[in-house]
Coordinates of C-alpha atoms in Angstrom, one line a residue:
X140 CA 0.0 0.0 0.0
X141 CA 1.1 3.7 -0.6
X142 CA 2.0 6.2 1.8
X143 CA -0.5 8.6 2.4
X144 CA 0.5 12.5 2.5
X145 CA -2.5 13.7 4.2
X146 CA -1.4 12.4 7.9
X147 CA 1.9 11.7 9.6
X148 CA 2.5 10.6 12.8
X149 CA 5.3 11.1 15.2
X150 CA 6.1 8.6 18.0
X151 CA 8.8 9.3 20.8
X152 CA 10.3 5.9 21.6
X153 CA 11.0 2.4 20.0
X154 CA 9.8 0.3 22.5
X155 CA 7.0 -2.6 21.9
X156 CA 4.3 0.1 21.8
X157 CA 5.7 2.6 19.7
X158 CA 6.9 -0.2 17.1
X159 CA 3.8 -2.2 17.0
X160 CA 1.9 1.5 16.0
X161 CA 4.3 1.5 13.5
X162 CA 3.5 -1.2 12.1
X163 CA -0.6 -0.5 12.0
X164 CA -0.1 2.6 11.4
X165 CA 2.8 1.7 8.0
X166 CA -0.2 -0.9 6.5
X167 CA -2.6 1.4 6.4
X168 CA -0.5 3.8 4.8
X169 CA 0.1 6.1 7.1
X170 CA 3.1 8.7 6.9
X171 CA 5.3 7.3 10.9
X172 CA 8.5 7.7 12.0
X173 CA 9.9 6.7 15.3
X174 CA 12.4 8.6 17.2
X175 CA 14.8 6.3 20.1
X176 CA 17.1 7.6 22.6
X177 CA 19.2 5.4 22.4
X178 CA 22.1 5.7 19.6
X179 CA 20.8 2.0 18.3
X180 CA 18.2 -0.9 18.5
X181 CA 19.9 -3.1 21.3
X182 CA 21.8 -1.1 23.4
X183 CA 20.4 -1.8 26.8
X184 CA 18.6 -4.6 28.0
X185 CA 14.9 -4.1 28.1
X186 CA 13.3 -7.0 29.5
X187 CA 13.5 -11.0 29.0
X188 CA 10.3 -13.5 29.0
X189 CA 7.0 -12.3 28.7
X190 CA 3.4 -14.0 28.5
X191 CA 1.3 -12.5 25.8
X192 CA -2.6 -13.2 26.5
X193 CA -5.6 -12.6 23.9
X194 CA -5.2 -8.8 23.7
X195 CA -1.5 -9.0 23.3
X196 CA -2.2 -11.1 20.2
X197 CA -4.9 -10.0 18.6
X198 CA -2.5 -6.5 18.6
X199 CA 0.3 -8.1 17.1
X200 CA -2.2 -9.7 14.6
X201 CA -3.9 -6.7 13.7
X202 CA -0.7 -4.5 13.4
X203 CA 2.0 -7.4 12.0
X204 CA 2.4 -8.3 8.3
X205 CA 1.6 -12.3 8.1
X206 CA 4.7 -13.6 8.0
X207 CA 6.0 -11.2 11.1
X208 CA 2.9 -12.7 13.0
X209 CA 4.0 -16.1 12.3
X210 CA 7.7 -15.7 13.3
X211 CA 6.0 -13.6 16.5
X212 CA 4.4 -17.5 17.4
X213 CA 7.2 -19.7 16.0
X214 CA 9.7 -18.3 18.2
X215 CA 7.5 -18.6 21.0
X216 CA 6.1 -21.0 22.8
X217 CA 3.0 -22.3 24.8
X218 CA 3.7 -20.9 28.7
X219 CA 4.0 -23.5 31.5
X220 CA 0.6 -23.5 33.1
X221 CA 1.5 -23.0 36.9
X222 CA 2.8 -20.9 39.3
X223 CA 4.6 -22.3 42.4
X224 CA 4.7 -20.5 45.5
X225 CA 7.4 -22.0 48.0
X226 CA 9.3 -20.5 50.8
X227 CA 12.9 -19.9 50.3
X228 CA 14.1 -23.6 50.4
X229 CA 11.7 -23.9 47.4
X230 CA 9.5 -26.4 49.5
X231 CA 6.2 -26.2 47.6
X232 CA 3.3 -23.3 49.9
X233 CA 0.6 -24.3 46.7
X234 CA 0.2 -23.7 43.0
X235 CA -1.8 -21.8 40.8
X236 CA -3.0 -23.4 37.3
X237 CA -4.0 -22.1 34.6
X238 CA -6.4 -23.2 32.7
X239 CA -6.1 -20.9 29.5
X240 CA -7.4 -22.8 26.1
X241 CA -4.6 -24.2 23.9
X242 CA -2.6 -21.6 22.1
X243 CA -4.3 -18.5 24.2
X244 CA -1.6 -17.8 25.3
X245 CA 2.3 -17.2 24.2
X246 CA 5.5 -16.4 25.7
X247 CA 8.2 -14.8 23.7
X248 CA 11.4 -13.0 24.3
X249 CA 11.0 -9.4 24.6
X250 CA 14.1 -8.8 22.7
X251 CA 12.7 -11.2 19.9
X252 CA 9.9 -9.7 20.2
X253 CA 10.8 -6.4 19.3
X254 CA 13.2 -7.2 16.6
X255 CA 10.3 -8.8 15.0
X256 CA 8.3 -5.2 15.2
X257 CA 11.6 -3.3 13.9
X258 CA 11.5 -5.5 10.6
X259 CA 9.9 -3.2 7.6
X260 CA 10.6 -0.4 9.3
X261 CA 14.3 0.8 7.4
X262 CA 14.6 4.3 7.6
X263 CA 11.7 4.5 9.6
X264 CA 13.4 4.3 13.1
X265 CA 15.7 7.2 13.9
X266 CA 18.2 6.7 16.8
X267 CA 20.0 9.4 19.2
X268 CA 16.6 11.2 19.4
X269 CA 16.0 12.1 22.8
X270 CA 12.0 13.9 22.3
X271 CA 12.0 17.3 24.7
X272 CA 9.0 18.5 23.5
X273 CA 6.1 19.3 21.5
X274 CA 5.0 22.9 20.3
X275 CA 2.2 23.8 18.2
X276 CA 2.8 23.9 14.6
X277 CA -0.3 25.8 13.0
X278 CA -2.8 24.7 11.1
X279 CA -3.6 21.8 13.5
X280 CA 0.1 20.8 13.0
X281 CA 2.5 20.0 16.1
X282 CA 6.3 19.8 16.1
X283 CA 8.2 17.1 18.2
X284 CA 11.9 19.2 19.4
X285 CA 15.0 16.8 20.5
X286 CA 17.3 17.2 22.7
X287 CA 19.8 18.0 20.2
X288 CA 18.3 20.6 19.1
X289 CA 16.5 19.3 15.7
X290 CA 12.8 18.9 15.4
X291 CA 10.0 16.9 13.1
X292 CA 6.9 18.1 12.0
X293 CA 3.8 16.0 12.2
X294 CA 0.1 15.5 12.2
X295 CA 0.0 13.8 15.4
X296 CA 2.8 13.0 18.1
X297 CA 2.8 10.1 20.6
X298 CA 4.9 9.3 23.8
X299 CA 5.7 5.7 23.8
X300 CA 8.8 7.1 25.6
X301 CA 8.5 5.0 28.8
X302 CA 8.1 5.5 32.7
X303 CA 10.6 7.8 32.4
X304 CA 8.8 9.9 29.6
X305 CA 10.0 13.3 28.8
X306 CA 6.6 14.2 27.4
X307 CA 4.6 13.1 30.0
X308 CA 4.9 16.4 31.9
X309 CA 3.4 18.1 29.1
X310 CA 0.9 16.2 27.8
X311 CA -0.7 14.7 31.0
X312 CA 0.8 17.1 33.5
X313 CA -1.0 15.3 36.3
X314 CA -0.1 12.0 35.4
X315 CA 3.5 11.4 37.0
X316 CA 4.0 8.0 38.3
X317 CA 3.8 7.1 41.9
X318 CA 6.8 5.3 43.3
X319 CA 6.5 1.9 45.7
X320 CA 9.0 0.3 48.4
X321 CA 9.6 -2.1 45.9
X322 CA 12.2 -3.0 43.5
X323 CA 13.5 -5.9 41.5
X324 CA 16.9 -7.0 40.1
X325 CA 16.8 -9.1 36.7
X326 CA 18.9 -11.4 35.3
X327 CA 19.1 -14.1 32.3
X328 CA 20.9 -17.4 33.1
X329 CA 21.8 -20.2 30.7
X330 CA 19.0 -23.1 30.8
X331 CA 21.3 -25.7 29.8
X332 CA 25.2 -25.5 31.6
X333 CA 27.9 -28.5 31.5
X334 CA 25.6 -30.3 29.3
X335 CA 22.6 -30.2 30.9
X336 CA 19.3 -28.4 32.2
X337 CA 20.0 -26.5 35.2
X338 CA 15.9 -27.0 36.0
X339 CA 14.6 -29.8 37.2
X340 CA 12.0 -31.8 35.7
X341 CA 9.2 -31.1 38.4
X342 CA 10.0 -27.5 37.8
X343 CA 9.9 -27.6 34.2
X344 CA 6.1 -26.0 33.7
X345 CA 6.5 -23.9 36.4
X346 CA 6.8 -20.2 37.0
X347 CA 8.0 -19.9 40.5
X348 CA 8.1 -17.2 43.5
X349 CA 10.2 -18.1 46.6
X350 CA 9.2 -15.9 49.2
X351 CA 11.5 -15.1 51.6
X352 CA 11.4 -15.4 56.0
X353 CA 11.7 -11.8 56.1
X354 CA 8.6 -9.4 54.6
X355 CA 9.3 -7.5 51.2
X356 CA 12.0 -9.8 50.0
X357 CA 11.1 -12.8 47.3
X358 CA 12.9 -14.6 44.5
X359 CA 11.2 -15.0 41.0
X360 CA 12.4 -17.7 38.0
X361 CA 11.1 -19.4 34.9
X362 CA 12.4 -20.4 31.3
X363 CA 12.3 -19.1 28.3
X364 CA 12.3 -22.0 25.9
X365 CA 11.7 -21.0 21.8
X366 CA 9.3 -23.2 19.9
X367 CA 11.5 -22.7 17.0
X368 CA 15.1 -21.7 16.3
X369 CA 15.2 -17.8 16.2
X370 CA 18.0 -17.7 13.5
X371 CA 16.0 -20.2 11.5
X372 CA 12.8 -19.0 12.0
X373 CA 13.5 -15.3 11.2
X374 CA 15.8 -16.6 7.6
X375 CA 12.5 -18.4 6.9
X376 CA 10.2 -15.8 7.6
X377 CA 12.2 -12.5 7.8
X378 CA 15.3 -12.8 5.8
X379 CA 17.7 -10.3 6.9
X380 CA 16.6 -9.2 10.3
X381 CA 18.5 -9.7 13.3
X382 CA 17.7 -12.6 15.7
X383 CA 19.1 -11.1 18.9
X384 CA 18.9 -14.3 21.4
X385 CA 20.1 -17.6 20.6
X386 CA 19.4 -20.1 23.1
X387 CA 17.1 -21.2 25.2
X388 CA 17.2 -19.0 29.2
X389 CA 16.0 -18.8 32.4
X390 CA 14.8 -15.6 33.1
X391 CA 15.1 -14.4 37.9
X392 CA 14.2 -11.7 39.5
X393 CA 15.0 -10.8 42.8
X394 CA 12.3 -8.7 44.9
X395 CA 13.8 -6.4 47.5
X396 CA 12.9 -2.7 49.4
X397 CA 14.1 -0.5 47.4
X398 CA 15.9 1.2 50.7
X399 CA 17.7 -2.3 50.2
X400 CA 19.1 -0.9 46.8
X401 CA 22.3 1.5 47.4
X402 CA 22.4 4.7 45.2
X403 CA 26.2 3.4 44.1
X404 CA 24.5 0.5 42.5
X405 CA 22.5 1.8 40.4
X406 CA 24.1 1.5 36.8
X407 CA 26.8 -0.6 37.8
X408 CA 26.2 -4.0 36.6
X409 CA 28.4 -6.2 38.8
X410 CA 27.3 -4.3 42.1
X411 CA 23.9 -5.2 41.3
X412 CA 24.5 -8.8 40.8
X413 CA 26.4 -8.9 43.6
X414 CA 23.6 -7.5 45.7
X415 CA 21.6 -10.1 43.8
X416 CA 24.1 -12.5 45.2
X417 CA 24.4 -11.1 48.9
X418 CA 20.3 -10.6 49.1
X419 CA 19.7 -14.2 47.7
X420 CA 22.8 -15.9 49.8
X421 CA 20.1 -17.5 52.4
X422 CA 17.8 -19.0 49.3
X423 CA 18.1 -22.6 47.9
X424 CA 21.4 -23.6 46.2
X425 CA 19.4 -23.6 42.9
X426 CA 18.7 -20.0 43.0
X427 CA 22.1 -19.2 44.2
X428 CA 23.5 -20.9 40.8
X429 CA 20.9 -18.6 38.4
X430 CA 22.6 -15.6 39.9
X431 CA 25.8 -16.7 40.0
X432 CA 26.0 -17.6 36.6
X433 CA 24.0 -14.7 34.9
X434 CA 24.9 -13.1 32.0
X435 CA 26.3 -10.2 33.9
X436 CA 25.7 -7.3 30.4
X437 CA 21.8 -8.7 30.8
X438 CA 21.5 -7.8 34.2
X439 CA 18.8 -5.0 34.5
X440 CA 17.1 -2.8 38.1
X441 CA 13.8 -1.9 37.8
X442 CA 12.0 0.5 40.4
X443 CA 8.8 -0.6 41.1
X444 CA 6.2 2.3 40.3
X445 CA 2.9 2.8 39.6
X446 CA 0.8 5.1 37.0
X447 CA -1.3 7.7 38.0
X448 CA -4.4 8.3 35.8
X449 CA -5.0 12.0 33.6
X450 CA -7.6 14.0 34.7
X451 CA -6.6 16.6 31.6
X452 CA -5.1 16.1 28.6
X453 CA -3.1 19.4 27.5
X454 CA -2.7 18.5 23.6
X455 CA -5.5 17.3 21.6
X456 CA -3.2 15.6 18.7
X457 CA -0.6 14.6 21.1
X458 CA -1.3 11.3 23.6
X459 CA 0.6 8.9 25.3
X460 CA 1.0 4.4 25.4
X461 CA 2.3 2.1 27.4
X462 CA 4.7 2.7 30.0
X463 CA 4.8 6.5 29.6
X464 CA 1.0 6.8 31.0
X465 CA 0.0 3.1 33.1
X466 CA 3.3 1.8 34.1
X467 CA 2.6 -0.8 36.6
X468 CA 4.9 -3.2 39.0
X469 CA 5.9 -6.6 37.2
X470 CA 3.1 -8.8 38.8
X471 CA -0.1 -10.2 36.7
X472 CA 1.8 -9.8 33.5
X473 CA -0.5 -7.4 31.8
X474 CA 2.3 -4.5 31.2
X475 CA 3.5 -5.5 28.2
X476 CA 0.2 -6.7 26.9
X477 CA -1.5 -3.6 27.7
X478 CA 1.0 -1.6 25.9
X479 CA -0.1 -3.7 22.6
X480 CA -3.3 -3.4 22.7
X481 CA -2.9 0.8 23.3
X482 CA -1.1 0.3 20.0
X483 CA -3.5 -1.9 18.1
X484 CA -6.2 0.7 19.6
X485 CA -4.9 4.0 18.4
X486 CA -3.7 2.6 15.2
X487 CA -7.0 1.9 14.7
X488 CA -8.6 5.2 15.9
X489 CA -6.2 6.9 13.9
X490 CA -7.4 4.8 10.5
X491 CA -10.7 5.3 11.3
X492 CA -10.3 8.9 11.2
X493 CA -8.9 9.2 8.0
X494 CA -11.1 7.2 6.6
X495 CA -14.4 8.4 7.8
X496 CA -13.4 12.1 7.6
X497 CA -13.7 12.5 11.4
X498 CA -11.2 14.8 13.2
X499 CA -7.8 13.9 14.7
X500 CA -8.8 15.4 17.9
X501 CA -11.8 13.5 17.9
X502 CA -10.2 10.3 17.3
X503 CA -7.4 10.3 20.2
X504 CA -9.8 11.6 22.5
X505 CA -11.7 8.3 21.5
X506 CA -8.5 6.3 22.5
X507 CA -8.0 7.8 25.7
X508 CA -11.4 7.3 26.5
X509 CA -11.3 3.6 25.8
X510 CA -7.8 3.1 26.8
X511 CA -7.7 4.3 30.4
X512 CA -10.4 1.9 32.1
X513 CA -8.7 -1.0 31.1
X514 CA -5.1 0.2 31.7
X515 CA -5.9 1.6 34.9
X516 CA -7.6 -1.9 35.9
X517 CA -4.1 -3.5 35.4
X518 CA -2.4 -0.8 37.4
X519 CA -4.8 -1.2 40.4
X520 CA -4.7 -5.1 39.5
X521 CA -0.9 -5.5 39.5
X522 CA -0.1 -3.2 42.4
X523 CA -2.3 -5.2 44.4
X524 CA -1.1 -8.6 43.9
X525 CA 2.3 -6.9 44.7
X526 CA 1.3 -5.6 48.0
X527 CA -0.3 -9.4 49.1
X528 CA 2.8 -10.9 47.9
X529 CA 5.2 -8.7 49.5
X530 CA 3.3 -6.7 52.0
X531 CA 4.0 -6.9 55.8
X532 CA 1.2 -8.6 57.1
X533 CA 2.8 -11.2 59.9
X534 CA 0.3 -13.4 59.9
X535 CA -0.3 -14.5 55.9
X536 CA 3.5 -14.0 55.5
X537 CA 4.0 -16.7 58.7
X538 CA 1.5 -19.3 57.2
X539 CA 2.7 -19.1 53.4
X540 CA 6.5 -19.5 54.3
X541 CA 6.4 -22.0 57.7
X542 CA 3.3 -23.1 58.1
X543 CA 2.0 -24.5 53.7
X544 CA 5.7 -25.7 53.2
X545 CA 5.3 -28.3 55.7
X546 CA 2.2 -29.9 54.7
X547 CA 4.2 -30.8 51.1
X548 CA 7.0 -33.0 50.3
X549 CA 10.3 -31.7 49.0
X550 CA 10.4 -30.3 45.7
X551 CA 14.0 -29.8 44.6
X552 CA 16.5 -31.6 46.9
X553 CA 19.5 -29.3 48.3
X554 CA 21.8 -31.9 47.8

């Protein structure tokens, strides 16, 4: 399809969201650019594993080219189907299963993932383009201003620029995240070492969360195993993108306060495996081995916030996805899937407009109106399961890690 002239769109950030509009946006015809930070596409690590559910889907369906929708599923694979909560010594407290119909569900590799979205897009994604601003253009025109200085006209501009969005302030000026006692260190850990699997059998389906003695502190692992052979399946089905992860992983995070979390770490990558290492020293051997044999340039901290929902939007062409307006803690795995579907949504929105004759205005306020009850239901729903999980409370805390483990025989021997 051609590339209309009539409307161009602007989006600040190449994350999942801002790609995956990309993509809608590029089938339809639509005139988008991207503009990254970063000075290139894989820079820093942005995530490992994630579980996409129906609405994750259907917005890679909707926005993806067929074949980039098939390599989206053949790299992936069908998740686990339980959760194991144990105490520290991974002794078993109970298990949730989930009963999700056959291929409802995927998990893919983030960094997979979003190589996938970047594919088609050549000359499309501009890096070293750090969005400052946006100033009214005339004529129902805006212009997006970088920090160095340069700046893009467009029809529409969108901040798909994170938590730590630059353009948040000015679009949604009441919208600034709220921060939590929580944080999380991340790491990615070979799944098969000397030979062999470094799970063990009974913990092969299993996404598990060893909660710790003390309150606040808790140890999270699963693996990341691909369905298909990245390099092959992106030759077969993408011939010359980039397949940025090889081999199959197992992807930990460790839960801690984030008063627990020293200002000196922050950005050093050994110090924050080694406070990995010194916060998980007490945990089961197995967990000890994950962190001690990370991939120490994958190793990522995350502090745990939580989005607050506009009351006022200050630019009608201009709005926000993802991160940059509903970030949410890591629990419930809805943030990446909810970043999608704002994707899929305004894509739409935005085609709908143009094709019906409506107004821009009209059509984003549309999107915000549909978008924010269902974000803001993940935000509420994943900072609650984060309080239960790591809250205080002396009594739930004493029965999940002392009094469940007991009633259950061994899971994974120490020995």
């Amino acid at each position: 399809m051609g590339i209309s002239t009539g409307l161009s769109v602007a989006i600040s950030g190449a994350g999942l969201s801002g790609l995956c509009l990309a993509q809608y946006l590029m089938r339809a015809g639509i005139d988008v650019h991207v503009y990254e930070r970063d000075p290139g596409p894989f820079i820093r690590q942005q995530g490992y594993r994630i579980i996409l559910d129906r609405h994750g889907l259907e917005a890679l369906q909707e926005s993806l080219p067929r074949p980039l929708y098939r390599l989206a599923l053949a790299t992936g694979d069908e998740p686990g189907g339980h959760l194991r909560f144990t105490d520290r010594r991974l002794r078993n407290a109970f298990t949730i299963n989930f009963k999700d119909e056959p291929h409802a569900t995927r998990q893919v590799d983030r960094l997979t993932l979003r190589s996938i979205l970047m594919a088609g897009l050549d000359g499309r994604i501009h890096y070293n383009k750090a969005a400052v601003a946006v100033d009214d253009h005339g004529r129902g025109g805006l212009r997006l201003r970088f920090g160095d200085g340069s700046a893009v006209d467009a029809s529409v501009v969108v901040g798909a620029d994170g938590v730590g969005s630059a353009l948040r302030a000015q679009l949604a000026p009441d919208a600034r995240p709220a921060n939590t006692p929580m944080a999380g260190v991340y790491g990615r850990s070979a799944l098969r070492q000397n030979g062999a699997g470094v799970i063990p059998e009974s913990l092969r389906t299993s996404g598990v969360l060893a909660i710790a003695n003390e309150p606040g502190r808790a140890f999270f692992f699963t693996s990341m195993r691909f369905g298909e052979s990245p390099q092959e399946a992106f030759a077969r089905l993408a011939p010359g993108s980039y397949a940025p992860i090889a081999d199959d992983y197992v992807m930990w995070g460790l839960l801690l306060q984030q008063e627990e979390v020293p200002m000196g770490v922050r950005g050093n990558l050994l110090a924050m495996r080694e406070l990995a290492a010194r916060r998980s020293a007490d945990f089961h051997p197995l967990i000890r081995r994950l962190v001690e044999t990370a991939e120490l340039d994958a190793t990522v901290l995350n502090l745990f916030a939580t989005g607050r929902r506009p009351r006022q939007w200050a630019v009608p062409r201009a709005t926000l996805m993802g991160d940059a307006v509903h970030v949410m803690p890591p629990f419930g795995a809805q943030g990446g899937n909810t970043a999608l579907r704002d994707a899929a949504l305004l894509g739409q929105r935005l085609v709908e407009a143009r094709r019906n004759g409506t107004s821009i205005e009209e059509a984003i306020a549309d999107y915000q109106d549909e978008m924010l009850p269902y974000a803001f239901r993940a935000v509420d729903t994943a900072a609650g399961l984060m309080r239960r999980l790591t809250g205080g409370a002396a009594a739930p805390h004493w029965v999940l890690t002392r009094v469940l483990p007991r009633l259950h025989r061994v899971t994974v021997p120490e020995a």
